[in-house]
């Protein structure tokens, strides 16, 4: 640890006056108060409102030439906070905050205490990075994070109301604006649910999972496709938390034996967000999943999604065709719906009648008629699609083609002068042709109606805050056919607080675009095999998902291991660069 210099020639109060932080009158008043009640001058100034806690920390850190901080929720990893025995942490006036690899950041009232630093190092086996905090701030958070069982009431009661307030109203056109926090004012359960939602929103999560366990409730958020725990309230609160979520989701709180679905439109952190709520009974209690649909965090621009260059030109050409069928393929969670919404966003205008059939409707867009499937009353994809065709549509989006009947009607609509956009669950573009054939769609219908296919995946991007260079193992490079490339320096994220020590922050799309040209149509009509289709595509210079993914690595946007994970190809790993046998493992 570097040598720390102390400056005690000038008293703290005099330094604050000299720096213009407080006035001489404020200092005189604080000194008088200090003589009456005792205490440190800095804390007296804070208590009187003459000085903020942050300004006090800044002043002290300058005097001691160390980093300072004001503790807050989100800065402290609850698991790391308990890395020291409680009695040791309280005796030394310290609180572990977070750990990055073998470096432990610790809040300390006296960051110059060498005995304390040595003791923490011996107990944890980590290198110590000490940051200065004031005593009162430290004690407040020690009570919250060092308790044997987190007292959620005290944990949440001290939070700033502006941080946790969520107002809610219906997502559809029923009812007006309601502030549900007024229903249970001051309830720790309300605050806990709001805290979970806000924490997930600020982390850019797509889903929140509230799961019962034998000893506690686990609240996890899916960030960049991976789950991470954000809160762990006591098990005794689980039923109350579930009931609260059901209330805001307009669900039946008395029904606990059957799955339910709900939806709510909320105002959180100053922005409007849709939450799709799903409940499921398990042997330990009900599990809740909230899908976060935040339009402010979604780009409906094709280039922002990652569709660039010739791929963007090809996609725009397909969606601007007066009629035909374009299919987007990929596994669940690969961003297919976002790609379709981006296409509709380009097409919507007052002169065009656009209608969608979705299960469920995710984002509500102006100038688009959106229909939500409701199988309980008989409103299926097939029935809705048949009725839509009597509504004089120009463009129809079908959320997913799941069966032969839906496929046939969609193709018939495409053949009768409508542009139809839809999705299909296949691994890549050539596989989508075979999937339609397996559904029983005749080859001549495919060749005459389909404009093309877009296959996609989502890969995590390297965290810009901890980006570093590295050299992957040679056998890994050979495995993906990197030997023909000249760039041998690769990028990855080391892991930091900004990315929750994952090395990744955000995601980017990988796209494979296949336009049905005359030769492809001839191959389909002649019952060509999938391998024959792939060989033709290879001759034309068509590039697979794996090859597009490796471009992201070369551009330093993602890591080699990540793109291998999301675009695994058994054929390529066996040495066949054609990409045959693409297998999804996301």
XYZ file of C-alpha atoms in Angstrom:
586
model
C 0.000 0.000 0.000
C 1.421 3.451 -0.864
C 2.612 5.749 1.905
C -0.166 8.078 3.029
C 0.723 11.620 3.950
C -1.254 13.424 6.641
C -1.706 17.150 6.832
C -2.622 18.312 10.333
C -1.033 21.789 10.209
C -4.430 23.269 9.344
C -7.501 22.182 11.275
C -10.384 20.674 9.302
C -12.757 23.570 10.024
C -10.202 26.126 8.879
C -9.550 24.119 5.728
C -13.286 24.043 4.915
C -13.511 27.821 5.348
C -10.365 28.357 3.277
C -11.792 26.160 0.490
C -15.047 28.102 0.534
C -17.107 25.051 1.541
C -18.497 26.720 4.681
C -18.494 30.266 6.041
C -16.698 31.517 9.144
C -20.057 32.045 10.847
C -21.024 28.434 10.204
C -17.693 27.269 11.630
C -18.063 29.449 14.753
C -21.574 28.136 15.352
C -20.402 24.533 14.886
C -17.485 25.029 17.286
C -19.875 26.353 19.927
C -22.120 23.344 19.391
C -19.101 21.049 19.636
C -18.140 22.526 23.033
C -21.664 21.815 24.334
C -22.229 18.302 23.011
C -18.813 17.030 21.918
C -18.203 15.031 18.754
C -16.099 15.649 15.677
C -16.359 19.049 14.023
C -17.084 17.508 10.631
C -20.057 15.528 11.917
C -21.369 18.552 13.817
C -21.350 20.531 10.567
C -23.186 17.685 8.795
C -25.780 17.444 11.579
C -26.420 21.182 11.369
C -26.878 21.052 7.600
C -23.885 23.304 6.919
C -22.034 20.485 5.190
C -23.096 17.407 3.251
C -21.694 13.976 4.038
C -20.150 13.890 0.579
C -18.396 17.224 1.065
C -17.041 16.042 4.413
C -15.671 12.873 2.846
C -14.064 14.917 0.052
C -12.388 17.207 2.556
C -11.104 14.330 4.712
C -9.850 12.363 1.711
C -7.870 15.401 0.532
C -6.283 15.785 3.952
C -5.336 12.109 4.138
C -4.647 11.717 0.397
C -6.844 8.606 0.112
C -10.006 7.753 -1.799
C -13.277 8.471 -0.015
C -16.880 7.419 -0.518
C -20.394 7.777 0.877
C -21.975 4.346 1.341
C -25.234 3.595 -0.440
C -27.261 0.600 -1.577
C -25.846 -0.885 -4.764
C -22.263 -0.065 -3.802
C -22.118 -2.995 -1.374
C -22.157 -6.651 -2.376
C -24.157 -8.345 0.440
C -22.177 -11.587 0.088
C -18.805 -9.787 0.273
C -19.915 -7.615 3.220
C -19.913 -10.713 5.453
C -16.465 -11.926 4.395
C -15.166 -10.673 7.771
C -16.585 -11.846 11.123
C -19.049 -9.242 12.391
C -17.162 -8.614 15.640
C -13.911 -8.020 13.721
C -15.566 -5.575 11.309
C -17.172 -3.625 14.132
C -13.995 -3.581 16.227
C -11.893 -2.251 13.341
C -14.686 0.096 12.108
C -14.650 -1.370 8.589
C -17.093 -2.796 6.038
C -16.053 -4.870 2.975
C -17.778 -3.446 -0.123
C -16.950 -5.590 -3.155
C -14.234 -7.770 -4.590
C -12.718 -7.833 -8.083
C -10.567 -10.922 -8.489
C -8.170 -10.882 -5.504
C -8.596 -7.178 -4.660
C -11.040 -6.403 -1.841
C -12.346 -2.857 -1.481
C -13.013 -2.020 2.176
C -14.663 1.070 3.669
C -12.683 2.224 6.717
C -13.014 5.073 9.199
C -9.209 5.011 9.533
C -7.738 3.847 6.203
C -4.230 4.562 7.545
C -4.447 1.902 10.262
C -1.728 -0.561 9.278
C -2.714 -3.127 11.962
C -6.292 -3.160 10.618
C -5.104 -3.479 7.016
C -2.807 -6.385 7.933
C -5.595 -8.075 9.894
C -8.079 -7.825 7.001
C -5.447 -9.096 4.569
C -4.730 -12.116 6.777
C -8.411 -12.944 7.303
C -9.414 -12.667 3.652
C -6.258 -13.533 1.712
C -6.959 -10.547 -0.554
C -5.096 -7.417 -1.510
C -6.830 -4.534 0.265
C -7.988 -1.285 -1.326
C -9.033 1.018 1.523
C -11.524 3.855 1.045
C -12.439 6.453 3.664
C -15.942 6.720 5.150
C -17.276 8.697 8.076
C -18.198 6.838 11.262
C -21.964 7.457 11.240
C -22.308 6.409 7.601
C -20.344 3.220 8.289
C -22.392 2.266 11.356
C -25.657 2.720 9.456
C -24.650 0.206 6.781
C -22.937 -2.192 9.185
C -26.318 -2.656 10.879
C -27.940 -3.461 7.538
C -25.331 -5.724 5.970
C -23.688 -7.493 8.904
C -26.883 -8.757 10.575
C -27.310 -12.542 10.718
C -30.624 -12.180 8.885
C -31.377 -9.051 6.902
C -34.128 -7.021 8.559
C -35.949 -5.892 5.447
C -38.006 -3.326 7.367
C -34.931 -1.445 8.587
C -33.064 -2.099 5.344
C -35.728 -0.397 3.266
C -37.177 2.123 5.693
C -34.160 4.430 5.401
C -34.190 4.474 1.600
C -34.965 7.704 -0.213
C -38.661 7.640 -1.183
C -37.764 9.139 -4.564
C -35.637 6.087 -5.285
C -38.324 3.503 -4.623
C -41.568 5.134 -5.690
C -43.312 3.409 -8.567
C -46.658 4.596 -9.876
C -48.708 2.171 -11.907
C -51.582 2.193 -14.365
C -53.129 -0.154 -16.870
C -51.205 -1.018 -20.014
C -54.349 -1.328 -22.130
C -57.077 1.286 -22.500
C -58.943 0.296 -19.331
C -58.939 2.459 -16.196
C -56.953 5.504 -15.235
C -53.727 6.218 -13.453
C -53.430 4.721 -9.962
C -50.644 5.071 -7.445
C -50.579 1.655 -5.796
C -48.021 2.789 -3.226
C -50.862 4.721 -1.582
C -52.657 1.414 -0.918
C -49.989 0.125 1.460
C -48.184 3.291 2.424
C -44.841 2.643 4.059
C -45.106 -1.151 3.748
C -41.696 -2.859 3.569
C -43.173 -5.358 1.103
C -44.132 -2.541 -1.279
C -40.678 -1.048 -0.923
C -39.000 -4.418 -1.427
C -40.865 -5.104 -4.676
C -40.157 -1.580 -5.908
C -36.485 -1.909 -4.989
C -36.231 -5.186 -6.911
C -37.838 -3.635 -10.000
C -35.680 -0.507 -9.888
C -32.480 -2.469 -9.300
C -33.264 -4.681 -12.287
C -34.167 -1.695 -14.479
C -30.939 0.120 -13.641
C -28.946 -3.029 -14.424
C -30.614 -3.289 -17.850
C -32.310 -6.599 -16.988
C -34.829 -8.307 -19.260
C -36.517 -10.416 -16.550
C -36.924 -10.608 -12.772
C -37.298 -14.026 -11.125
C -38.848 -14.269 -7.636
C -38.249 -17.835 -6.468
C -39.119 -19.641 -3.226
C -36.485 -21.742 -1.467
C -36.351 -23.626 1.829
C -34.424 -20.904 3.657
C -35.082 -17.667 1.746
C -36.626 -16.021 -1.279
C -34.242 -15.528 -4.199
C -34.816 -12.471 -6.379
C -32.686 -12.677 -9.508
C -32.408 -10.505 -12.620
C -31.468 -11.650 -16.103
C -28.835 -9.252 -17.414
C -27.318 -9.812 -20.868
C -28.900 -13.272 -20.926
C -27.471 -14.423 -17.571
C -29.179 -14.518 -14.159
C -27.657 -12.766 -11.143
C -29.055 -12.456 -7.625
C -30.034 -8.940 -6.580
C -31.928 -9.511 -3.304
C -32.504 -12.334 -0.826
C -35.316 -11.463 1.613
C -36.312 -13.913 4.379
C -38.559 -16.817 3.412
C -41.311 -15.461 5.650
C -41.812 -12.562 3.233
C -42.315 -14.709 0.135
C -46.114 -14.942 0.242
C -46.438 -11.185 0.833
C -44.055 -10.382 -2.038
C -45.979 -12.676 -4.403
C -49.293 -11.097 -3.363
C -47.913 -7.596 -3.954
C -46.743 -8.496 -7.462
C -50.121 -10.089 -8.206
C -51.907 -6.939 -7.065
C -49.964 -4.668 -9.402
C -50.315 -7.262 -12.181
C -54.145 -7.372 -11.755
C -54.088 -11.095 -10.947
C -56.131 -13.201 -8.520
C -54.190 -13.228 -5.239
C -56.395 -16.048 -3.884
C -55.572 -18.423 -6.749
C -52.324 -20.179 -5.856
C -52.755 -23.581 -7.495
C -52.883 -22.553 -11.162
C -50.543 -20.468 -13.357
C -51.648 -16.907 -14.036
C -50.596 -14.065 -16.287
C -50.865 -10.312 -15.861
C -49.540 -7.086 -17.231
C -48.920 -3.624 -15.850
C -47.649 -0.305 -17.145
C -45.504 1.533 -14.579
C -43.602 4.755 -14.149
C -40.194 4.005 -12.659
C -37.088 6.176 -12.502
C -38.902 8.763 -14.606
C -39.612 6.439 -17.532
C -42.543 4.307 -18.666
C -42.024 0.546 -18.569
C -44.309 -2.417 -19.271
C -44.070 -5.458 -17.012
C -45.461 -8.822 -18.103
C -46.123 -10.965 -15.025
C -46.319 -14.755 -14.884
C -46.975 -16.891 -11.787
C -46.369 -20.632 -11.462
C -47.056 -22.902 -8.461
C -44.068 -24.952 -7.258
C -43.665 -27.384 -4.343
C -42.129 -24.612 -2.192
C -44.564 -21.857 -3.166
C -45.373 -19.685 -6.165
C -42.655 -18.507 -8.503
C -43.067 -15.140 -10.215
C -41.333 -13.950 -13.368
C -41.643 -10.355 -14.540
C -40.617 -9.651 -18.138
C -39.354 -6.060 -18.417
C -40.384 -4.326 -21.619
C -38.577 -0.991 -21.612
C -38.906 0.776 -24.949
C -36.381 3.432 -23.891
C -33.679 0.745 -23.782
C -34.612 -0.870 -27.110
C -33.424 0.422 -30.456
C -35.727 -0.141 -33.419
C -32.973 0.888 -35.834
C -31.623 -2.003 -37.919
C -28.036 -0.757 -37.869
C -28.115 -0.251 -34.089
C -29.241 -3.865 -33.757
C -26.230 -5.013 -35.783
C -27.748 -5.482 -39.257
C -25.236 -3.562 -41.354
C -23.821 -3.346 -44.870
C -25.250 -5.714 -47.482
C -27.352 -7.492 -44.860
C -29.220 -4.278 -44.053
C -29.766 -3.574 -47.753
C -31.130 -7.099 -48.254
C -33.455 -6.898 -45.242
C -34.790 -3.467 -46.223
C -35.378 -4.733 -49.763
C -37.444 -7.641 -48.417
C -39.574 -5.586 -46.029
C -40.291 -2.964 -48.685
C -41.597 -5.562 -51.114
C -45.331 -5.129 -51.849
C -46.005 -8.789 -51.011
C -44.232 -11.936 -49.881
C -43.118 -13.628 -46.659
C -39.992 -12.823 -44.626
C -39.119 -15.156 -41.751
C -36.826 -14.384 -38.803
C -35.399 -17.489 -37.150
C -33.489 -18.268 -33.991
C -33.894 -19.666 -30.481
C -35.984 -18.102 -27.723
C -34.415 -14.896 -26.441
C -32.346 -14.212 -29.558
C -34.118 -10.933 -30.371
C -36.424 -12.066 -33.184
C -39.374 -9.963 -32.007
C -37.186 -6.853 -31.751
C -36.058 -7.379 -35.349
C -39.689 -7.595 -36.476
C -40.621 -4.458 -34.510
C -37.669 -2.652 -36.098
C -38.975 -3.644 -39.515
C -42.479 -2.427 -38.675
C -41.058 0.819 -37.328
C -39.541 1.486 -40.755
C -42.811 0.697 -42.510
C -45.483 2.341 -40.348
C -47.138 5.471 -41.723
C -50.643 6.868 -42.105
C -51.009 5.414 -45.597
C -50.319 1.795 -44.577
C -52.597 -0.604 -42.677
C -50.355 -2.747 -40.455
C -51.827 -5.442 -38.201
C -49.989 -7.822 -35.892
C -50.966 -11.039 -34.100
C -48.781 -11.637 -31.072
C -48.589 -13.936 -28.064
C -48.275 -11.708 -26.138
C -47.997 -8.104 -27.360
C -44.621 -6.912 -26.094
C -44.278 -3.281 -27.216
C -47.168 -1.037 -28.201
C -46.403 0.972 -31.324
C -48.439 3.861 -32.779
C -50.192 3.431 -36.144
C -50.142 -0.364 -35.749
C -53.155 -2.541 -34.884
C -51.884 -5.120 -32.411
C -53.906 -8.209 -31.510
C -53.041 -10.460 -28.591
C -53.735 -14.184 -28.900
C -56.191 -15.466 -26.270
C -56.638 -19.195 -26.652
C -58.964 -19.388 -23.624
C -61.676 -17.664 -25.691
C -60.671 -19.254 -28.996
C -58.613 -16.368 -30.407
C -55.716 -18.382 -31.858
C -53.099 -17.404 -34.440
C -55.077 -19.205 -37.136
C -58.435 -17.625 -36.295
C -56.973 -14.141 -35.892
C -55.023 -14.425 -39.143
C -58.109 -15.481 -41.102
C -60.059 -12.522 -39.719
C -57.246 -10.058 -40.327
C -57.243 -10.866 -44.033
C -60.811 -9.500 -44.158
C -59.622 -6.218 -42.584
C -57.904 -4.917 -45.729
C -54.314 -5.150 -44.367
C -51.224 -4.075 -46.270
C -48.728 -5.656 -43.871
C -49.317 -8.485 -41.421
C -46.972 -9.601 -38.663
C -47.565 -13.059 -37.198
C -45.681 -13.482 -33.914
C -44.722 -17.076 -34.632
C -45.491 -19.809 -37.161
C -46.036 -22.857 -34.959
C -47.983 -25.298 -37.134
C -48.932 -26.234 -40.659
C -52.248 -24.365 -40.676
C -50.677 -21.057 -39.597
C -47.888 -21.530 -42.153
C -50.370 -22.200 -44.954
C -52.518 -19.149 -44.187
C -49.438 -16.893 -43.870
C -48.142 -18.123 -47.227
C -51.582 -17.709 -48.820
C -51.675 -14.123 -47.518
C -48.228 -13.497 -49.020
C -49.367 -14.890 -52.374
C -52.491 -12.708 -52.444
C -50.742 -9.353 -52.215
C -49.785 -8.900 -48.559
C -46.377 -8.464 -46.962
C -46.163 -10.987 -44.114
C -43.465 -10.954 -41.430
C -43.109 -13.791 -38.952
C -40.710 -15.924 -36.892
C -39.755 -19.576 -36.903
C -37.804 -21.641 -34.382
C -34.842 -22.986 -36.361
C -31.086 -22.649 -35.946
C -30.200 -20.976 -39.238
C -31.561 -19.917 -42.634
C -31.133 -23.177 -44.610
C -32.719 -25.048 -41.706
C -35.796 -22.793 -41.972
C -36.566 -24.134 -45.443
C -36.441 -27.690 -44.117
C -38.644 -26.711 -41.170
C -41.369 -25.441 -43.515
C -41.129 -28.643 -45.538
C -41.395 -30.700 -42.331
C -44.583 -28.785 -41.489
C -46.078 -30.080 -44.712
C -45.807 -26.898 -46.794
C -45.395 -27.792 -50.475
C -42.066 -26.789 -52.095
C -43.755 -24.746 -54.827
C -45.532 -22.624 -52.197
C -42.235 -21.897 -50.421
C -40.414 -20.954 -53.617
C -43.221 -18.690 -54.829
C -44.012 -16.877 -51.564
C -40.881 -16.600 -49.389
C -38.732 -13.501 -49.899
C -35.955 -14.621 -47.576
C -34.817 -15.523 -44.086
C -32.930 -13.794 -41.275
C -31.272 -15.988 -38.628
C -29.906 -14.345 -35.513
C -28.224 -14.675 -32.120
C -27.297 -12.242 -29.347
C -23.686 -12.086 -28.146
C -22.494 -10.220 -25.064
C -20.253 -7.206 -25.704
C -16.940 -6.659 -23.939
C -17.253 -4.276 -20.995
C -15.558 -0.989 -22.014
C -14.523 -0.265 -18.422
C -12.277 -3.314 -18.019
C -11.268 -4.117 -21.612
C -7.842 -5.713 -21.973
C -5.811 -7.644 -24.546
C -5.017 -11.347 -24.362
C -3.885 -14.319 -26.474
C -6.283 -17.304 -26.554
C -4.940 -20.891 -26.749
C -3.755 -21.927 -30.198
C -5.993 -24.985 -30.280
C -9.036 -22.747 -29.780
C -8.024 -20.622 -32.777
C -7.618 -23.699 -34.952
C -10.955 -25.033 -33.744
C -12.792 -22.095 -35.320
C -10.570 -21.785 -38.386
C -8.772 -18.598 -37.336
C -5.462 -19.646 -38.920
C -6.186 -17.665 -42.090
C -6.510 -14.374 -40.205
C -3.652 -12.027 -39.418
C -4.939 -10.340 -36.233
C -3.749 -12.433 -33.288
C -4.354 -9.942 -30.462
C -7.785 -10.463 -28.925
C -9.878 -8.424 -26.513
C -11.763 -9.450 -23.381
C -13.097 -7.910 -20.179
C -11.178 -8.585 -16.987
C -14.242 -8.034 -14.792
C -15.092 -4.943 -12.769
C -17.834 -3.368 -10.695
C -19.512 -1.872 -13.766
C -20.142 -5.320 -15.301
C -20.661 -7.248 -12.042
C -17.262 -8.872 -12.574
C -18.485 -10.664 -15.724
C -16.317 -8.876 -18.302
C -19.404 -8.150 -20.441
C -21.864 -5.273 -20.659
C -24.678 -5.144 -23.203
C -25.370 -7.366 -26.191
C -25.139 -7.125 -29.956
C -26.893 -9.095 -32.667
C -25.274 -11.573 -35.048
C -27.243 -11.933 -38.277
C -27.289 -14.354 -41.187
C -29.412 -13.192 -44.146
C -30.514 -15.452 -46.998
C -32.516 -14.022 -49.911
C -34.499 -16.481 -52.036
C -32.900 -15.974 -55.451
C -33.860 -17.846 -58.631
C -31.418 -20.721 -58.025
C -32.557 -21.256 -54.446
C -36.164 -21.341 -55.608
C -35.221 -23.952 -58.226
C -33.416 -26.062 -55.617
C -36.439 -25.965 -53.291
C -38.853 -26.881 -56.087
C -36.614 -29.836 -57.005
C -36.625 -31.155 -53.397
C -32.936 -30.427 -52.852
C -31.474 -31.542 -49.526
C -30.287 -29.105 -46.872
C -26.691 -30.021 -47.692
C -27.230 -29.148 -51.382
C -28.675 -25.781 -50.371
C -25.640 -25.115 -48.159
C -23.187 -26.059 -50.898
C -24.876 -23.653 -53.320
C -24.778 -20.861 -50.741
C -21.091 -21.521 -50.112
C -20.361 -21.141 -53.839
C -22.079 -17.732 -53.878
C -19.927 -16.444 -51.016
C -22.782 -16.476 -48.524
C -21.533 -16.178 -44.926
C -22.778 -18.206 -41.972
C -23.659 -17.100 -38.452
C -20.314 -18.406 -37.211
C -18.390 -16.362 -39.775
C -20.406 -13.240 -38.920
C -19.740 -13.911 -35.230
C -15.984 -14.080 -35.806
C -16.194 -10.620 -37.392
C -17.301 -9.293 -33.993
C -14.222 -10.861 -32.414
C -11.935 -9.323 -35.010
C -13.576 -5.933 -34.437
C -12.943 -6.251 -30.678
C -16.671 -6.161 -29.836
C -16.952 -9.621 -28.278
C -14.742 -12.498 -27.183
C -13.873 -15.659 -29.037
C -15.384 -17.842 -26.309
C -18.642 -15.872 -26.296
C -19.278 -16.089 -30.036
C -18.413 -19.784 -30.009
C -21.003 -20.239 -27.275
C -23.814 -18.503 -29.156
C -22.994 -19.742 -32.689
C -21.780 -23.286 -32.105
C -21.456 -25.344 -35.274
C -20.516 -28.990 -35.118
C -19.604 -28.980 -38.776
C -17.207 -26.055 -38.468
C -15.628 -27.554 -35.373
C -15.009 -30.635 -37.473
C -13.296 -28.469 -40.068
C -16.160 -27.747 -42.493
C -16.408 -23.973 -42.990
C -19.733 -24.296 -44.782
C -21.473 -24.195 -41.422
C -23.553 -27.322 -41.893
C -25.156 -28.787 -38.823
C -25.564 -25.519 -36.933
C -26.601 -26.358 -33.390
C -28.113 -23.949 -30.912
C -26.763 -24.165 -27.401
C -27.989 -20.795 -26.100
